[in-house]
Coordinates of C-alpha atoms and ligand atoms in Angstrom, one line a residue:
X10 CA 1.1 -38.3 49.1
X11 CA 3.8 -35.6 47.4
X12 CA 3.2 -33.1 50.3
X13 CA 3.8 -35.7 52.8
X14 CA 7.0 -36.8 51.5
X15 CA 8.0 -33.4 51.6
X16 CA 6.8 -32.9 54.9
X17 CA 9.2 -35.9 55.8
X18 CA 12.4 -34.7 54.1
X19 CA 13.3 -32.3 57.0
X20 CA 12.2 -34.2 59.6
X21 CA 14.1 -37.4 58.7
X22 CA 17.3 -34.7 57.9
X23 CA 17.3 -34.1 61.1
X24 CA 16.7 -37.4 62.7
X25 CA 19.5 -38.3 60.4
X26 CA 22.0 -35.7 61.7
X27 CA 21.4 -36.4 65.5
X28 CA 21.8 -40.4 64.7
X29 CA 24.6 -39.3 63.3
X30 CA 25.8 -37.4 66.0
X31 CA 24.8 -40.5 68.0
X32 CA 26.7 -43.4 66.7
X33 CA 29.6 -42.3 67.5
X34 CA 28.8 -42.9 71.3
X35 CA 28.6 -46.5 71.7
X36 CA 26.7 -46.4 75.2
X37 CA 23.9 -44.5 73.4
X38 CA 22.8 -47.7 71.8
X39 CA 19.6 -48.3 73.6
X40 CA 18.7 -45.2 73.6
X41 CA 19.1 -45.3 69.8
X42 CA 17.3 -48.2 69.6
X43 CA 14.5 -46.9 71.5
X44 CA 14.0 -43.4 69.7
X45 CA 14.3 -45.9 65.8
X46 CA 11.4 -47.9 66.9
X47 CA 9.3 -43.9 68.1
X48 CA 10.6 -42.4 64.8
X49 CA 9.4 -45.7 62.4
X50 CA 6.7 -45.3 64.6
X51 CA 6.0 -42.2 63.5
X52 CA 6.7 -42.4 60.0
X53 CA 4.0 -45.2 60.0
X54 CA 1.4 -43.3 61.2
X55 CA 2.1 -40.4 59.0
X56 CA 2.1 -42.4 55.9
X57 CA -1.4 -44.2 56.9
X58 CA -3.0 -40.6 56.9
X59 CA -2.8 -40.6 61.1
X60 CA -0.9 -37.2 61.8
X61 CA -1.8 -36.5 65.4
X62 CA -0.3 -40.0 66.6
X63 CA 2.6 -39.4 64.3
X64 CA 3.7 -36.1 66.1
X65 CA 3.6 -37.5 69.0
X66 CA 5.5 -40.2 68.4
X67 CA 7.9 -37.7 66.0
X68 CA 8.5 -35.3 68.5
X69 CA 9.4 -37.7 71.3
X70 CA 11.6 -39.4 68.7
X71 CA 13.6 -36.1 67.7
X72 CA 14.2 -35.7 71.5
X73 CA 14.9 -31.3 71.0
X74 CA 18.7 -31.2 71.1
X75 CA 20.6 -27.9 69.4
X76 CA 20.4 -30.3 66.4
X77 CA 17.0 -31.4 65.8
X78 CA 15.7 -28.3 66.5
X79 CA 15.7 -26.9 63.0
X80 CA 13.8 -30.2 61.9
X81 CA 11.4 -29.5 64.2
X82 CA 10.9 -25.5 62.9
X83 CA 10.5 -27.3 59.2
X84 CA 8.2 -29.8 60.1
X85 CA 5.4 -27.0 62.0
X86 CA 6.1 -24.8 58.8
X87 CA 5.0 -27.0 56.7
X88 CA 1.8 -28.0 58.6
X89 CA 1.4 -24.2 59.2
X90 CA 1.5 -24.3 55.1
X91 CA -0.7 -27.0 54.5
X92 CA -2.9 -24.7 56.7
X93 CA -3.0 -27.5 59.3
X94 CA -2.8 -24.3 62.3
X95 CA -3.7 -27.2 65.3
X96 CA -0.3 -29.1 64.0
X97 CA 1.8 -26.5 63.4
X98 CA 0.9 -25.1 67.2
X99 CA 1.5 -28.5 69.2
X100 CA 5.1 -28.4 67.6
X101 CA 5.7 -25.1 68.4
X102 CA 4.4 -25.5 71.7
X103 CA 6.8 -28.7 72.0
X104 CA 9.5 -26.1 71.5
X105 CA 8.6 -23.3 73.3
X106 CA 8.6 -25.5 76.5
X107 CA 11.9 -27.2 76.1
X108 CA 14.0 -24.8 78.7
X109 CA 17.8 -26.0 77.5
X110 CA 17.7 -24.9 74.2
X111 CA 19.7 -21.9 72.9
X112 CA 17.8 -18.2 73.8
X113 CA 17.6 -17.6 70.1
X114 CA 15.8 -21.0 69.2
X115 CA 13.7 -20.5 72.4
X116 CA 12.7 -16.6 70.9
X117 CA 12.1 -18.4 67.2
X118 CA 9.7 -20.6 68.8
X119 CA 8.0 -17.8 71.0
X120 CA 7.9 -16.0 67.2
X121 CA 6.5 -18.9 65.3
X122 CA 4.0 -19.5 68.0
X123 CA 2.8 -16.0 68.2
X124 CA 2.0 -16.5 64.8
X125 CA 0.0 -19.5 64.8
X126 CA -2.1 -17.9 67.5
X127 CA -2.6 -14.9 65.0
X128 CA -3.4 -17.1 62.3
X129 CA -5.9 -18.8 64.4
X130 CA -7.1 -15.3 65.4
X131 CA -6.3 -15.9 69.3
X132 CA -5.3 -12.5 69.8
X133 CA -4.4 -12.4 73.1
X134 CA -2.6 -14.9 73.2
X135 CA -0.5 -14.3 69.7
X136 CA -0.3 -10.5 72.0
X137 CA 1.1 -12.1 74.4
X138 CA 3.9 -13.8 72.7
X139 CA 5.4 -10.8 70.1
X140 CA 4.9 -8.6 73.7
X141 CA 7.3 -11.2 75.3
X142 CA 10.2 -10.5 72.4
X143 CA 9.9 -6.4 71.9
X144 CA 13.4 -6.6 73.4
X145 CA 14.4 -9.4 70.5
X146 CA 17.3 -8.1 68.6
X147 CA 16.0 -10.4 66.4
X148 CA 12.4 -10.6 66.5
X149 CA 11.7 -7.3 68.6
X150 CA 10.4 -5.3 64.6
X151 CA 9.0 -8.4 63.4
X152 CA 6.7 -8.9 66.6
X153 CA 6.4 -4.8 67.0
X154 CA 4.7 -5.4 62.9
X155 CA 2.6 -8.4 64.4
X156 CA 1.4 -6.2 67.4
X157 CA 0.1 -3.5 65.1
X158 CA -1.5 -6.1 62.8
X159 CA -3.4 -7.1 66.5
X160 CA -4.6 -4.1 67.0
X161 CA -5.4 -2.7 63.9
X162 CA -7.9 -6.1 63.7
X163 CA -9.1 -5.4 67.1
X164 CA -9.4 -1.3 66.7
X165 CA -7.3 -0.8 69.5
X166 CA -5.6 2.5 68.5
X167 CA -4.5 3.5 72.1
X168 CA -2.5 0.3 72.4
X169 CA -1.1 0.7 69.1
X170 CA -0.2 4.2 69.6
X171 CA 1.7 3.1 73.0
X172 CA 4.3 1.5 71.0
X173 CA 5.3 4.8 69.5
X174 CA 8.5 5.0 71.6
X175 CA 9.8 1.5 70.3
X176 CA 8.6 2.3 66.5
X177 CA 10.1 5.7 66.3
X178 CA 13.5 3.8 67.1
X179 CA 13.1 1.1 64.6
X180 CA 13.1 4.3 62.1
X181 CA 10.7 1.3 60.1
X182 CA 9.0 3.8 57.4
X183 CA 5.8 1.0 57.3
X184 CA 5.1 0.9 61.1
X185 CA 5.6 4.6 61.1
X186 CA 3.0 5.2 58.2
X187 CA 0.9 2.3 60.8
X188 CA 1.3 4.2 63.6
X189 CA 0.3 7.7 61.8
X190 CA -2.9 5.9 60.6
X191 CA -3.5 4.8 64.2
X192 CA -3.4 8.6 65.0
X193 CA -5.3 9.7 62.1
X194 CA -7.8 6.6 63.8
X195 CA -8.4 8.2 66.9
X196 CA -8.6 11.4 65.1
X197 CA -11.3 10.4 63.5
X198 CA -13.5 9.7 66.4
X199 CA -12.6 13.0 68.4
X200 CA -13.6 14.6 65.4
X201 CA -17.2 12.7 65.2
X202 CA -17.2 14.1 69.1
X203 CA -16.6 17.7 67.6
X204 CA -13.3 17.5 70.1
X205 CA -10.8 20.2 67.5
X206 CA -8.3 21.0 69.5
X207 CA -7.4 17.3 70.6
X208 CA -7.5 16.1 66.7
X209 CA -5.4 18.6 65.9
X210 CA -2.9 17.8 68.4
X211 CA -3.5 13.9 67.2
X212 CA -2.8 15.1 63.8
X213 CA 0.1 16.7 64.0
X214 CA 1.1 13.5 66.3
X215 CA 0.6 11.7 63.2
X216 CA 2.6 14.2 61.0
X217 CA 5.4 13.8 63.7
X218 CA 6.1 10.4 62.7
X219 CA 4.9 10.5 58.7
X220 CA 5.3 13.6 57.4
X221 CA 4.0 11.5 54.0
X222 CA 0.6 11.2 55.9
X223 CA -2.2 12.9 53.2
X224 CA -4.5 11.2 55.2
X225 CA -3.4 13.6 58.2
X226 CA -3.7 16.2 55.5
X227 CA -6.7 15.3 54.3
X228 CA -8.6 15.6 57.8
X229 CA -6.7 18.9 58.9
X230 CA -8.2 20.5 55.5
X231 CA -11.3 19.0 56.6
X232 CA -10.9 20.8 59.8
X233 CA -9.0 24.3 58.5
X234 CA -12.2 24.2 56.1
X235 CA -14.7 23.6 58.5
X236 CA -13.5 26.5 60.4
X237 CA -13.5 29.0 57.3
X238 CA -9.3 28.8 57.5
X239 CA -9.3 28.3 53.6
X240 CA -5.4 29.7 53.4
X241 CA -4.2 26.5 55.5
X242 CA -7.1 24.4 54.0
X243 CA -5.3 25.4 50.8
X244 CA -1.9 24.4 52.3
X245 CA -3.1 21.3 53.3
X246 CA -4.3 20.1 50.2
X247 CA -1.7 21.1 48.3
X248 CA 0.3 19.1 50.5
X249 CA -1.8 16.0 49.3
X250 CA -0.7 16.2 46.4
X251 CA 2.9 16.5 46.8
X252 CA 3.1 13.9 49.2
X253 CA 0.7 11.1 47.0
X254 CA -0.5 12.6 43.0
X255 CA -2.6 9.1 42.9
X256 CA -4.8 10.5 45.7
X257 CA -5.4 14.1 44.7
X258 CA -8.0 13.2 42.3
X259 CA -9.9 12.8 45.8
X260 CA -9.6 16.6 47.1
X261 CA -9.8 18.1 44.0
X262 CA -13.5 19.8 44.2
X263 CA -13.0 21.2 48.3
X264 CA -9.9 22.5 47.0
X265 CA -11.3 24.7 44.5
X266 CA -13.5 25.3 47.2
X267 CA -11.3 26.5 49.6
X268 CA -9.4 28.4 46.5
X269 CA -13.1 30.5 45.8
X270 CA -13.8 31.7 49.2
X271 CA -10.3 32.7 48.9
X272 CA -11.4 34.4 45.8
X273 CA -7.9 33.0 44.3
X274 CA -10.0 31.1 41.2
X275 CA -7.2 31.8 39.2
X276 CA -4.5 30.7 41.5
X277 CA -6.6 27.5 41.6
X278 CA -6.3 26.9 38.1
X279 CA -2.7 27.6 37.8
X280 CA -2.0 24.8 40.4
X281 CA -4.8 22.1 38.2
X282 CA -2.8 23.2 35.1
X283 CA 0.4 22.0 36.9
X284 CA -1.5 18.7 38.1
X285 CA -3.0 18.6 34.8
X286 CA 0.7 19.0 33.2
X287 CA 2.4 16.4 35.5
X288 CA -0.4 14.0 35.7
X289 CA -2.5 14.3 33.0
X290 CA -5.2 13.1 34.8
X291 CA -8.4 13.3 33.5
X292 CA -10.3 14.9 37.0
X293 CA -7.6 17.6 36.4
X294 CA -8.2 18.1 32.4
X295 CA -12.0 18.5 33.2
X296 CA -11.7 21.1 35.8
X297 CA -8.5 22.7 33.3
X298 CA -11.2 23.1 31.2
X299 CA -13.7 24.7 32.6
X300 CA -11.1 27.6 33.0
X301 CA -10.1 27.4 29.2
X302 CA -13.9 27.7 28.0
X303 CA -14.8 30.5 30.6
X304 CA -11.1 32.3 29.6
X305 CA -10.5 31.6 25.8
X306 CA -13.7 30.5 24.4
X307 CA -15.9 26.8 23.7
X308 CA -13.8 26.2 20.4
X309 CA -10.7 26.6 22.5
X310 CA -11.9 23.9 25.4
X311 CA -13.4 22.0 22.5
X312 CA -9.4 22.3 20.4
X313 CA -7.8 21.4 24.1
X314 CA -9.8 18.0 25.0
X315 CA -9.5 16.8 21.6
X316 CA -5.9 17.1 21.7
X317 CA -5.8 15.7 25.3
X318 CA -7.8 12.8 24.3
X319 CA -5.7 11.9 21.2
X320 CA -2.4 12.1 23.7
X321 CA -4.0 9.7 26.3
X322 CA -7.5 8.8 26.2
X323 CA -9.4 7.9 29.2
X324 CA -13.9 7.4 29.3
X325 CA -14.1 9.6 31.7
X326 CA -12.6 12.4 29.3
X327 CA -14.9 11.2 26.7
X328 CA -17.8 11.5 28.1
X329 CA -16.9 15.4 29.0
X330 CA -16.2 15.6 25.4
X331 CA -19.8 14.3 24.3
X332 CA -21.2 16.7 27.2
X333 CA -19.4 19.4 25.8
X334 CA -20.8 18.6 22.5
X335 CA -23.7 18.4 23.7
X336 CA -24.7 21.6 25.3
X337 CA -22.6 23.6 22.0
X338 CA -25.5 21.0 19.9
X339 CA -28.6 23.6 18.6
X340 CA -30.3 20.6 16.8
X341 CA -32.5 18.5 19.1
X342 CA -32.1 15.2 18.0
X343 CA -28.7 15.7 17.8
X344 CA -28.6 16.4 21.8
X345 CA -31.1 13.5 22.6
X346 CA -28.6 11.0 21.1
X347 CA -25.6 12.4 22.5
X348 CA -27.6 12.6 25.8
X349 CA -28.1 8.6 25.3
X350 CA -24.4 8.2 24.4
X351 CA -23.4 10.1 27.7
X352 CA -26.1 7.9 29.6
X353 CA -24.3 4.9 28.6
X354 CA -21.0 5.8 29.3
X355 CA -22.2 6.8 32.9
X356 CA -24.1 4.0 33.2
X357 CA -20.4 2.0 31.9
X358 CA -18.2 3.8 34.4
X359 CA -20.9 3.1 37.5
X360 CA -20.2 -0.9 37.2
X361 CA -16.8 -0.7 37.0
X362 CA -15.1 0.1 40.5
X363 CA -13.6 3.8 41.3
X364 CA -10.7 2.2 43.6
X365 CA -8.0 -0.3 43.7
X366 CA -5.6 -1.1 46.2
X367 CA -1.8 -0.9 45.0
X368 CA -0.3 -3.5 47.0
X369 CA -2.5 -6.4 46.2
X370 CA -5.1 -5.0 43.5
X371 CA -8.4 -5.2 45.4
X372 CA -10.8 -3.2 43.9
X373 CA -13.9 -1.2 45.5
X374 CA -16.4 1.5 44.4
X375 CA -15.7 2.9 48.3
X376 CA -12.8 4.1 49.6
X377 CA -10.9 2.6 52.7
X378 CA -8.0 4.1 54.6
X379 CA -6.8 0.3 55.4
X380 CA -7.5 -1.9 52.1
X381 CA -10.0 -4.8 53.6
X382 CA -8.2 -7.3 51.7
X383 CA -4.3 -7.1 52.3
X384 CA -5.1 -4.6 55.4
X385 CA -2.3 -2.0 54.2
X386 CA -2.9 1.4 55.2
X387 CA -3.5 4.2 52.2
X388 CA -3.2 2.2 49.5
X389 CA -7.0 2.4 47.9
X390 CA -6.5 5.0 45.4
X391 CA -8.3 6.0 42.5
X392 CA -8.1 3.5 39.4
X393 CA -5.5 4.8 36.7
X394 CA -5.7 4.0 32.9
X395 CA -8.8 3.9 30.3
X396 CA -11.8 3.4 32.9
X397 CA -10.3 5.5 35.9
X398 CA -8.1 8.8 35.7
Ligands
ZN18 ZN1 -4.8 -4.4 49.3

């Protein structure tokens, strides 16, 4: 019963105001008289739990004039809310149809439309609506952001990518990063057709419009790598990790890779002692380490991870710590219980998920470009803190 008397505080604001408006016309009387009987009406049926009969008679009782039409916008808002999508859209559609009304009440209601379809998941026709106001001043980037929401639900990558004249001039840094993703999309599946050249050329597309694109990155290393081109490989995912630290963890082993065929180990494990310095990330501090043991000695990797796990801790670094331990362990039952320890930990860090998304904190044990719960683009990365890096 709350809800519903908010539901009728802006409706009967604005029937107020254009009574208001009213009185002062005497010959408007009937007509006055007419619409109170429609909008008691109305409010009758909405207090007795009938809605439908109660917008009819609500929205033929707020006849659409410049000044009911903001009552109108409340009341389908609030039905939209109260995830009542069937409401929301005969009110909008009530709107959307009345011809005299100012052009930038008639684009709200084209807007507001567009998204009830998309709620609903009529694409085509929420399509058809944000196409309709791409010339909006001011709902062309809000319906240019619900297009690429369309089409990144229906995997339509060529029509996202057909927008990229209108998004480069919005200069918008999120449909950018949307529309590089759409590249790096198609990119994909001309790589599963082995077709280089043409995902290279998509790449770099993507680059074009975000140069902050380590997905981009990440598939031209892929590529470089494939094709034994380890110096741009190296580039590449270098790049990564200027561009996004959170998502090197990711590259780390083909970089070291790429960095061995170059026969440039130690090059390699002057950039992980940067990373490791900057980060301190425990995928760098294991693979520091394996240069400090072959270099300086066990006691010295032993002397560094102990002092790296006092300064920040993390399971994953202790369980390189009891692996260490154990394979420097001559006794045998001393190595069959560390050995359990070490199985426990694994076993500890396998539940818990290797993922989570940074915009709305979904969490997976497999990695997504587009997170499948908020649908942003890049934002699964490996988990930070005492379980993750
Ligand atoms: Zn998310």
């Amino acid at each position: 019963m709350l809800e519903l008397l908010f539901l009728l505080l802006p409706v009967a604001m604005g029937y107020g105001w254009f009574m208001g408006r009213n009185s002062v016309k005497q010959n408007d009387h009937s007509a006055k008289q007419a619409l109170s009987i429609k909008y008691s009406t109305g409010l009758n049926y909405l207090l007795s739990n009938q809605q439908d009969k109660a917008i009819d008679y609500l929205l033929e009782a707020l006849k659409v004039e410049d000044d009911t039409v903001e009552a109108h916008f409340a009341m389908a808002n609030l039905f939209r809310r109260r995830g009542e999508l069937d409401r929301a859209l005969k009110v909008h559609e009530h709107l959307v149809r009345q011809k005299h009304l100012p052009s930038k009440d008639k684009q709200q209601a084209a807007y507001e439309l567009g998204k009830d379809f998309f709620s609903a998941g009529l694409y085509d026709r929420a399509e058809n609506m944000f196409e309709k106001l791409l010339k909006s001043k001011h709902y062309g980037l809000k319906s240019l952001d619900y297009l690429m929401r369309i089409y990144q639900s229906t995997k339509d990558w060529s029509k996202g990518v057909s927008h990229k004249k209108a998004i480069a001039k919005t200069k918008d840094k999120k449909l950018l990063h949307n529309l590089a993703n759409f590249y790096c999309e198609l990119a994909t599946s001309a790589l599963e057709q082995d077709n280089f050249i043409e995902v290279i050329e998509l790449l770099e597309l993507a680059l074009t419009y975000d140069a902050n694109s380590c997905r981009a990155n990440w598939l031209l290393a892929q590529i470089y790598e494939k094709h034994q081109q380890y110096n741009e490989a190296c580039r590449c995912y270098q790049d990564i990790y200027h561009q996004d630290k959170e998502f090197f963890p990711d590259v780390i082993d083909q970089m070291q890779n790429c960095y061995h065929q170059l026969d440039a180990d130690d090059e390699y494990f002057q950039f992980i002692k940067k990373v490791y310095d900057e980060t301190a990330g425990s995928s760098a501090l294991i693979k520091y380490l394996s240069h400090i043991e072959a270099k300086f000695g066990k006691a010295k990797a032993k002397e560094f991870i102990l002092l790296a796990l006092k300064k920040r801790p993390t399971i994953k670094g202790f369980k390189h710590f009891i692996k260490m331990q154990m394979l420097n362990s001559a006794e045998k039952d001393n190595t069959e219980n560390l050995d359990m320890i070490k199985e426990l930990i694994a076993a500890y860090l396998n539940l818990k998920p290797r993922y989570s998304c940074r915009t709305c904190g979904f969490n997976s044990s497999k990695h997504y470009w587009a997170c499948p719960s908020c649908h942003d683009w890049e934002q699964l990365k490996p988990v930070r803190g005492l379980e993750g890096e």
